[in-house]
PDB file of C-alpha atoms in Angstrom:
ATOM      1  CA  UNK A  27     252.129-124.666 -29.725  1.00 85.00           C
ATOM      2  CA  UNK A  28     251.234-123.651 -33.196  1.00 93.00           C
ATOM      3  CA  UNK A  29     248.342-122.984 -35.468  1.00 95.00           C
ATOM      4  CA  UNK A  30     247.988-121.658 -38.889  1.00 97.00           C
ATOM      5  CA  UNK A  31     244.268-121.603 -40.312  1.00 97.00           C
ATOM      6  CA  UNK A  32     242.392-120.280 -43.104  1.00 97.00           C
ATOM      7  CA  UNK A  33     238.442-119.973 -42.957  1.00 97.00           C
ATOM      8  CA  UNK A  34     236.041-119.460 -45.914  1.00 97.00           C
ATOM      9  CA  UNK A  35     233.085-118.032 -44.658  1.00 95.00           C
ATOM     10  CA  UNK A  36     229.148-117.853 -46.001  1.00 95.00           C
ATOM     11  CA  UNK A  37     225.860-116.501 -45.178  1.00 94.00           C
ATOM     12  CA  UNK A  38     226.877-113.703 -43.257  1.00 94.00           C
ATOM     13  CA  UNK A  39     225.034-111.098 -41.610  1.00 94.00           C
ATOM     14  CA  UNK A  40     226.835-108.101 -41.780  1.00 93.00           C
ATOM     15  CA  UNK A  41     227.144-105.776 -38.957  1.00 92.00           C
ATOM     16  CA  UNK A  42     228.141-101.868 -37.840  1.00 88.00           C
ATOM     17  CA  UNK A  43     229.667-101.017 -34.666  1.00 84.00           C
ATOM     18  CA  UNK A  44     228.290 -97.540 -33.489  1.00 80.00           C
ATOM     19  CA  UNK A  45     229.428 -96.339 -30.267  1.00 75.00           C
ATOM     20  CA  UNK A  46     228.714 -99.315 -27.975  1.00 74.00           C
ATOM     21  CA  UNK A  47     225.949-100.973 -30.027  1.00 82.00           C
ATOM     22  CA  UNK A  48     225.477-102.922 -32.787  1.00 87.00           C
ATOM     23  CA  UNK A  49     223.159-102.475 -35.800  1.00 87.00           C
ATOM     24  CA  UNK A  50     223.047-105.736 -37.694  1.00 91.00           C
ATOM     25  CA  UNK A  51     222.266-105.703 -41.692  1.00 88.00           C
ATOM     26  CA  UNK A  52     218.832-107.380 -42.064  1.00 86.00           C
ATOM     27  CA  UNK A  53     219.678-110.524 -44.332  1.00 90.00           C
ATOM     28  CA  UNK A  54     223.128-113.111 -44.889  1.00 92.00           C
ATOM     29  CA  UNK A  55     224.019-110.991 -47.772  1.00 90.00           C
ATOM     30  CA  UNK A  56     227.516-111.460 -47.214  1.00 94.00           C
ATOM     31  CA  UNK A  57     230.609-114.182 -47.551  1.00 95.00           C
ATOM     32  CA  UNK A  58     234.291-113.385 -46.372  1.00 96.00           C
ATOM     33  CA  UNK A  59     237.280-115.339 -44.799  1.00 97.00           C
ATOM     34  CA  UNK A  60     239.508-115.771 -41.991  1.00 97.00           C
ATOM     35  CA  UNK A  61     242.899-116.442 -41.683  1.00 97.00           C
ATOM     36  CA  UNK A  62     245.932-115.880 -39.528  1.00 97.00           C
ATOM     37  CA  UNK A  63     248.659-117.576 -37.171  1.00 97.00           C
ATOM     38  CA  UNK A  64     248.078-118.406 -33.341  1.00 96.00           C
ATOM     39  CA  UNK A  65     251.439-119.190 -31.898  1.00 96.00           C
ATOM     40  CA  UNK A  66     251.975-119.930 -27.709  1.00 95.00           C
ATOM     41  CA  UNK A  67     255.337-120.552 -26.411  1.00 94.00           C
ATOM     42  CA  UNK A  68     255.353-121.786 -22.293  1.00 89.00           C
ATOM     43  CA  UNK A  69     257.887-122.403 -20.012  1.00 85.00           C
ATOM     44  CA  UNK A  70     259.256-122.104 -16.069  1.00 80.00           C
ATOM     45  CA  UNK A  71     261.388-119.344 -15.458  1.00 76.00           C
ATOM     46  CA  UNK A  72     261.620-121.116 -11.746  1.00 74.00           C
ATOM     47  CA  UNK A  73     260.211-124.387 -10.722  1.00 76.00           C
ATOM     48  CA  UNK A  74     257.016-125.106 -10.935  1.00 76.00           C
ATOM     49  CA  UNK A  75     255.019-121.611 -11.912  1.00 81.00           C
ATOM     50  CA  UNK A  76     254.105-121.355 -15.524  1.00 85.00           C
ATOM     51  CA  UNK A  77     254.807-118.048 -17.708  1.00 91.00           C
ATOM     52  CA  UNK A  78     254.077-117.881 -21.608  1.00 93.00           C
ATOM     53  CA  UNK A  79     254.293-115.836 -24.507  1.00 96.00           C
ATOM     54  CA  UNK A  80     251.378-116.059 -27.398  1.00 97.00           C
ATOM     55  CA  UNK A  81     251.042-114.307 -30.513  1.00 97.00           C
ATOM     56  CA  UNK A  82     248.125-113.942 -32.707  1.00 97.00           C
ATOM     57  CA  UNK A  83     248.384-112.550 -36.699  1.00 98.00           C
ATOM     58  CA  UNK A  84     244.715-112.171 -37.874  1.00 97.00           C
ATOM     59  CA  UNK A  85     243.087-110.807 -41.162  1.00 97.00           C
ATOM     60  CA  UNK A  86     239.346-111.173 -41.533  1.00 96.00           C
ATOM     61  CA  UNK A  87     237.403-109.385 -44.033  1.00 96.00           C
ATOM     62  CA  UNK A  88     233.698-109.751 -46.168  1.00 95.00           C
ATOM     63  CA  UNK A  89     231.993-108.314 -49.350  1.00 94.00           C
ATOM     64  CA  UNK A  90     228.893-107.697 -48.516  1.00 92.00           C
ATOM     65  CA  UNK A  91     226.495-108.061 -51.973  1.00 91.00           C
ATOM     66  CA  UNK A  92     225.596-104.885 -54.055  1.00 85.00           C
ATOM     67  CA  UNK A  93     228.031-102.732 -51.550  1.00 85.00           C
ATOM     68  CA  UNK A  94     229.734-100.324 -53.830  1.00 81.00           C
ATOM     69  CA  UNK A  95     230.593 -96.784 -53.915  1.00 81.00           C
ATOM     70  CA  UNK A  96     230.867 -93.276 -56.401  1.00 80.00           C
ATOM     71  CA  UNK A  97     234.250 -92.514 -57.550  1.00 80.00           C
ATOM     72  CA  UNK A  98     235.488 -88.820 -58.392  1.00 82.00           C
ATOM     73  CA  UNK A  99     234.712 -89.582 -61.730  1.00 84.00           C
ATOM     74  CA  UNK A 100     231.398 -90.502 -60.705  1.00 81.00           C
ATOM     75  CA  UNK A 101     231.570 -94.062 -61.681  1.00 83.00           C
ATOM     76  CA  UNK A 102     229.959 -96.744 -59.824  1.00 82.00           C
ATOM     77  CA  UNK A 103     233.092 -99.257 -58.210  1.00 83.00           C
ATOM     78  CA  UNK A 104     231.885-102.415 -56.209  1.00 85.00           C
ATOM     79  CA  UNK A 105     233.445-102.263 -52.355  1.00 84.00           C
ATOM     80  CA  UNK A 106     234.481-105.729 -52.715  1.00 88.00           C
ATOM     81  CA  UNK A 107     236.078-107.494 -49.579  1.00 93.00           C
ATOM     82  CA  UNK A 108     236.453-104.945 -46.548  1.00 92.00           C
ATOM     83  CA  UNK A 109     237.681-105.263 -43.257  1.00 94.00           C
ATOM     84  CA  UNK A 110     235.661-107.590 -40.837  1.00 94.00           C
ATOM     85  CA  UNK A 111     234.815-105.195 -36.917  1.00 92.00           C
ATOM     86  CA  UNK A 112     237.149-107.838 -35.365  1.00 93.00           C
ATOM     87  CA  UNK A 113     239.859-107.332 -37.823  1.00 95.00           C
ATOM     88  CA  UNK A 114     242.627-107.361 -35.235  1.00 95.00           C
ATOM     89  CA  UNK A 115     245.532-108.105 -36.909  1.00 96.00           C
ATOM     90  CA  UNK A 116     248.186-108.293 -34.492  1.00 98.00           C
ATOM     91  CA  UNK A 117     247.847-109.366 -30.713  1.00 97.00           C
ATOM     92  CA  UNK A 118     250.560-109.939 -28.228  1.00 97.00           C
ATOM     93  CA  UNK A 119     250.046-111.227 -24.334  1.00 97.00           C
ATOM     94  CA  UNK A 120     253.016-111.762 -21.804  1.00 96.00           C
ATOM     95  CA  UNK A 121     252.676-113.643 -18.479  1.00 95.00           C
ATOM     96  CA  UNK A 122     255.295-113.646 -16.475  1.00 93.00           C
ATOM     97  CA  UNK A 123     255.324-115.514 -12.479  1.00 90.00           C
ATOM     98  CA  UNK A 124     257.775-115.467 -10.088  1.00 88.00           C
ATOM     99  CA  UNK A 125     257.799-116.161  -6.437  1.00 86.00           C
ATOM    100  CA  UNK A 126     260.687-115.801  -3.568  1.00 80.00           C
ATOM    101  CA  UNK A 127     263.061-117.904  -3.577  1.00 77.00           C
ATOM    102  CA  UNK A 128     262.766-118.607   0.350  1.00 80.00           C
ATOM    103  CA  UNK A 129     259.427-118.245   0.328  1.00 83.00           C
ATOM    104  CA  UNK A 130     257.481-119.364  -2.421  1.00 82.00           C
ATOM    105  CA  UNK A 131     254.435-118.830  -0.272  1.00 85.00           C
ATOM    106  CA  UNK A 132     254.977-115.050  -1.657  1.00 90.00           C
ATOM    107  CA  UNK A 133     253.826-114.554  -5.595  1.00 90.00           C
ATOM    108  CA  UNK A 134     253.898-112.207  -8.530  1.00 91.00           C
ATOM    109  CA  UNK A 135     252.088-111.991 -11.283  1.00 93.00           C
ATOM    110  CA  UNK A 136     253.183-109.534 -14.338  1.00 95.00           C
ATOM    111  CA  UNK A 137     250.567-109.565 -17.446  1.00 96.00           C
ATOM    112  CA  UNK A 138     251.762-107.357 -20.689  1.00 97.00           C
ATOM    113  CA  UNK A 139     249.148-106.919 -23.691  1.00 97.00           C
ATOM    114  CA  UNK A 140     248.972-105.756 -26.691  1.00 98.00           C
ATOM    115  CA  UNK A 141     246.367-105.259 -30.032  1.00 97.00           C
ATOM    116  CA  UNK A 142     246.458-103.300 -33.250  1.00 96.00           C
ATOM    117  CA  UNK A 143     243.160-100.957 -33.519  1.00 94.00           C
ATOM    118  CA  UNK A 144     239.855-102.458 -34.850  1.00 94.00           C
ATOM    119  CA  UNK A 145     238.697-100.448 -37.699  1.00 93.00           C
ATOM    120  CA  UNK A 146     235.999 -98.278 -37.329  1.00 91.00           C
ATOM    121  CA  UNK A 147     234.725 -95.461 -39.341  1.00 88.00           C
ATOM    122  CA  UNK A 148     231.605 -92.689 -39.610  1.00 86.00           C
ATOM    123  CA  UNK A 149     228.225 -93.410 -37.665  1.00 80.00           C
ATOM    124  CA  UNK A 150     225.541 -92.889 -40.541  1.00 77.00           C
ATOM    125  CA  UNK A 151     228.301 -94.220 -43.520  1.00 81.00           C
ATOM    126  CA  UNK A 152     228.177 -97.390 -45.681  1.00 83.00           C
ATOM    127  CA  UNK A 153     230.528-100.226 -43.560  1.00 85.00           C
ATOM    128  CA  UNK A 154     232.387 -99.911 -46.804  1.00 84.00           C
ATOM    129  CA  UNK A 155     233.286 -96.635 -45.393  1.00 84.00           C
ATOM    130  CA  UNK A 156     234.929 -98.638 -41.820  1.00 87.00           C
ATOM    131  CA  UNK A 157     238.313 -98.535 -42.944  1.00 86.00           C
ATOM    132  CA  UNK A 158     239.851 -95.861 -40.342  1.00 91.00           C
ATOM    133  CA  UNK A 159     241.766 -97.662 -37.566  1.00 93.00           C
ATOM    134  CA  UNK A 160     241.526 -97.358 -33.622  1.00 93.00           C
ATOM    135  CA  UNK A 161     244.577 -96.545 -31.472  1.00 93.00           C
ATOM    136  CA  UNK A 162     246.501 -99.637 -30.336  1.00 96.00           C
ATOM    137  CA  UNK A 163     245.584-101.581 -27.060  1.00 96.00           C
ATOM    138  CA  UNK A 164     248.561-101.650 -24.590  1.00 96.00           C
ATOM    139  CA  UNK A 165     247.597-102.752 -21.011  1.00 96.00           C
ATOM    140  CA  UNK A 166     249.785-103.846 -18.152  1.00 97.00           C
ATOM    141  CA  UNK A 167     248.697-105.617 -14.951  1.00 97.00           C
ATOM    142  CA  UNK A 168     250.596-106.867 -11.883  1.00 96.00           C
ATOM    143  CA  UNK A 169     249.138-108.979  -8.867  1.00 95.00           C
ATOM    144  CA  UNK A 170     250.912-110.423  -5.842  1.00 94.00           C
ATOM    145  CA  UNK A 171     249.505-113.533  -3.869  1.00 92.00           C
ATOM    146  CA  UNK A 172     250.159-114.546  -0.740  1.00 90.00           C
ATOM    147  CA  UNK A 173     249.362-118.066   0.049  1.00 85.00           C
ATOM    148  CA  UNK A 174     247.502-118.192   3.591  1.00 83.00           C
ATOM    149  CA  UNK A 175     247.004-121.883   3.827  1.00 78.00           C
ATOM    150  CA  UNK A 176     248.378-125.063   1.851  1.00 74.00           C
ATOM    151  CA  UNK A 177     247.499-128.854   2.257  1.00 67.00           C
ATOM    152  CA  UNK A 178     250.104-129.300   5.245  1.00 69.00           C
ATOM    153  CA  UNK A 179     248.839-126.507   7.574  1.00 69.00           C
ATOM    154  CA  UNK A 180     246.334-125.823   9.683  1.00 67.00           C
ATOM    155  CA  UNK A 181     244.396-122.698  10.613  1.00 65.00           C
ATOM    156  CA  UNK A 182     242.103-121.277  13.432  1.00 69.00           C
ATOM    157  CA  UNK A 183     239.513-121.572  13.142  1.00 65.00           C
ATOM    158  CA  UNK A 184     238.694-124.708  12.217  1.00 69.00           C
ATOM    159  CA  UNK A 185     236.506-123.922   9.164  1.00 66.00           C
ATOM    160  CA  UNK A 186     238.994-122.974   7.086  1.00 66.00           C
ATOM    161  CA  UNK A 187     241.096-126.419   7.394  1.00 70.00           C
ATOM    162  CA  UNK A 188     237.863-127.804   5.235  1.00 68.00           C
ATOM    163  CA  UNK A 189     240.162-126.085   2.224  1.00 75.00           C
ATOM    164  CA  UNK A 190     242.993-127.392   0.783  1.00 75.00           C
ATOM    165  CA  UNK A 191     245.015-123.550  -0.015  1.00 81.00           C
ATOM    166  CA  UNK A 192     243.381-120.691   0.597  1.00 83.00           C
ATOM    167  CA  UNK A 193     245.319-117.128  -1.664  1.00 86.00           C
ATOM    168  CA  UNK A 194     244.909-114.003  -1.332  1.00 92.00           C
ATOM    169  CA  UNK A 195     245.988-111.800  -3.921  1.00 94.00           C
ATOM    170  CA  UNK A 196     246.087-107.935  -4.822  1.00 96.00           C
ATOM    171  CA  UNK A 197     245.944-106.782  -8.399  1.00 95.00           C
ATOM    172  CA  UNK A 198     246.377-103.527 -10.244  1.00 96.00           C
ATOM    173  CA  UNK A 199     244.867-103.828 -13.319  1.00 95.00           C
ATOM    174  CA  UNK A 200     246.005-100.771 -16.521  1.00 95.00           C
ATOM    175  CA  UNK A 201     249.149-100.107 -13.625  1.00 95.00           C
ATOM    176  CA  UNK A 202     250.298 -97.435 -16.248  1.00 94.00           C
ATOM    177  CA  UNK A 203     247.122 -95.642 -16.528  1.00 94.00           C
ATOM    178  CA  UNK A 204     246.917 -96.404 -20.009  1.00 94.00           C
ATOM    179  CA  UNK A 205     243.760 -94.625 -21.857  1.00 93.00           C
ATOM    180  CA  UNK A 206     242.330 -97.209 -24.318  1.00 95.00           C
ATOM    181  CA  UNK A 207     239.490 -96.836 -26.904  1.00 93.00           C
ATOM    182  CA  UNK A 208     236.571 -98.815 -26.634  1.00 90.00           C
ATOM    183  CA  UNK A 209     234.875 -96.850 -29.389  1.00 89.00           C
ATOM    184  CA  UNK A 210     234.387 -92.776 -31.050  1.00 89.00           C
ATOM    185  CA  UNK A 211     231.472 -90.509 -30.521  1.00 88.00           C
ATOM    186  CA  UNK A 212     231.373 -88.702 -34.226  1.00 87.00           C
ATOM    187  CA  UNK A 213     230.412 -85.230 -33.367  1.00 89.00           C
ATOM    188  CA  UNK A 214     229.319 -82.510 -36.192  1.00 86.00           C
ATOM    189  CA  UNK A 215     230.940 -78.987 -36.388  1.00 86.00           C
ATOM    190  CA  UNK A 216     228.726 -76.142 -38.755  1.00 88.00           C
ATOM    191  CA  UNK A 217     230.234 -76.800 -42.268  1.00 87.00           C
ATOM    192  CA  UNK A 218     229.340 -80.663 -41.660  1.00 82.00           C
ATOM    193  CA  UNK A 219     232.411 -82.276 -40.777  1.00 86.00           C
ATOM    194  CA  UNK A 220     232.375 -85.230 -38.378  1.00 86.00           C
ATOM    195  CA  UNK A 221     235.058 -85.032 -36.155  1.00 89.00           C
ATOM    196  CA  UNK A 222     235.625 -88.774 -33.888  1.00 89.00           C
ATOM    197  CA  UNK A 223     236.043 -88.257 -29.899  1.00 91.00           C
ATOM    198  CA  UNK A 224     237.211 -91.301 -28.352  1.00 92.00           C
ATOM    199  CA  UNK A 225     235.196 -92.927 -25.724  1.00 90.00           C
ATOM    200  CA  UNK A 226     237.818 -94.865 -23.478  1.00 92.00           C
ATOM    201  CA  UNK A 227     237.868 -98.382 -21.236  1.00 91.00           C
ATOM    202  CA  UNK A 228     238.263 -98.434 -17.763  1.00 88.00           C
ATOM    203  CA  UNK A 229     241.728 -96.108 -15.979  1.00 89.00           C
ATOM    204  CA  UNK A 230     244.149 -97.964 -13.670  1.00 93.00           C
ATOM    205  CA  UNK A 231     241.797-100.268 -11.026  1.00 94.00           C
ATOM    206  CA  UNK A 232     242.065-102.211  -8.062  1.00 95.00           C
ATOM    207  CA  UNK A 233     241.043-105.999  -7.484  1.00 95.00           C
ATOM    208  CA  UNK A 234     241.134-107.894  -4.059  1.00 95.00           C
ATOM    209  CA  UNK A 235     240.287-111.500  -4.483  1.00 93.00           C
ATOM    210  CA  UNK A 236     240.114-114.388  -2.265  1.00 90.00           C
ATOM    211  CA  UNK A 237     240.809-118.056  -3.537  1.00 87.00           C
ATOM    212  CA  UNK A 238     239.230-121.358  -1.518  1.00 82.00           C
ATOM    213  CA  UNK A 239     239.826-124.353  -3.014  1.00 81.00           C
ATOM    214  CA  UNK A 240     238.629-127.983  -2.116  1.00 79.00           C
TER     215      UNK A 240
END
């Protein structure tokens, strides 16, 4: 599956990202665009358990009215189109199933991700200043199911034969303990110079979760 678009955009309201919250411009002074390429290829590496591949190209950007900026010259040059916050411009996911061969009853999961950085740049500047770029985001996750019930068995107690499968599944989400930005604390040394400390997501994490369906 394939899709190619291209989106003129008006009456926007620009925005900053700083730290975790967002300070949004008072008025649509703004117009900008979006295009890029989503792209999803799917198949079974064994019967009957889907795994896929997708792929995501991106560029979004916006010129926000009377933005400009001072030159070393000290002329007065108009920003023109910048990068959007959610400029991501390149984003990769991997799913991958398998189960055992004599015992399909017995699954794995294996989830692969990956994102170019979003730009970002100085707390107090212009956004025609957000043109630095965040580290990549690279994240890997595995799970394994075990099926405790299907449509053909039945269970004590009794209760539980009101569901049609029951799974149970163990995941380990960021398995490699991958440190990902979610945004940069600008910090101040005594000449003035801002200096960016990353603030990062969530370390490696556990999930238990129980599935009852009807």
């Amino acid at each position: 599956m394939t899709e190619v678009y291209y989106k003129y955009l008006s009456n926007l309201i620009p925005y900053k990202v700083d730290n975790v919250r967002i300070r949004y411009y008072a008025d649509n002074i703004a117009h900008g665009y979006s295009t890029g390429l989503d792209l999803k290829v799917m198949g079974e590496f064994v019967d009957g358990v889907d795994s896929w591949i997708t792929l995501s190209l991106l560029k979004t950007a916006e010129d926000i009215e009377g933005d400009y900026y001072t030159d070393k010259q000290g002329n007065r040059v108009e920003a023109g189109y910048i990068p959007r916050p959610t400029d991501q411009r390149v984003n990769v996911s991997i799913f991958f199933q398998d189960y055992l061969p004599k015992n399909p009853t017995w699954k794995m999961q294996l989830n692969l991700l990956f994102g170019t950085g979003l730009p970002f740049g100085p707390t107090k500047s212009e956004r025609n200043q957000d043109t630095l770029r965040m580290s990549p985001y690279r994240r890997v996750d595995i799970g394994f199911s075990k099926q405790i019930k299907s449509a053909s068995t039945q269970l004590k107690p009794r209760f539980f034969n009101g569901f049609e499968e029951i799974w149970l599944t163990a995941e380990v989400f960021n398995l490699l303990q991958i440190s990902n930005t979610i945004s940069y604390l600008w910090v101040s040394d005594v000449t003035g110079r801002q200096w960016a400390v990353p603030n990062y997501l969530t370390p490696r994490q556990l999930n238990i979760k129980l599935i009852m369906s009807f």
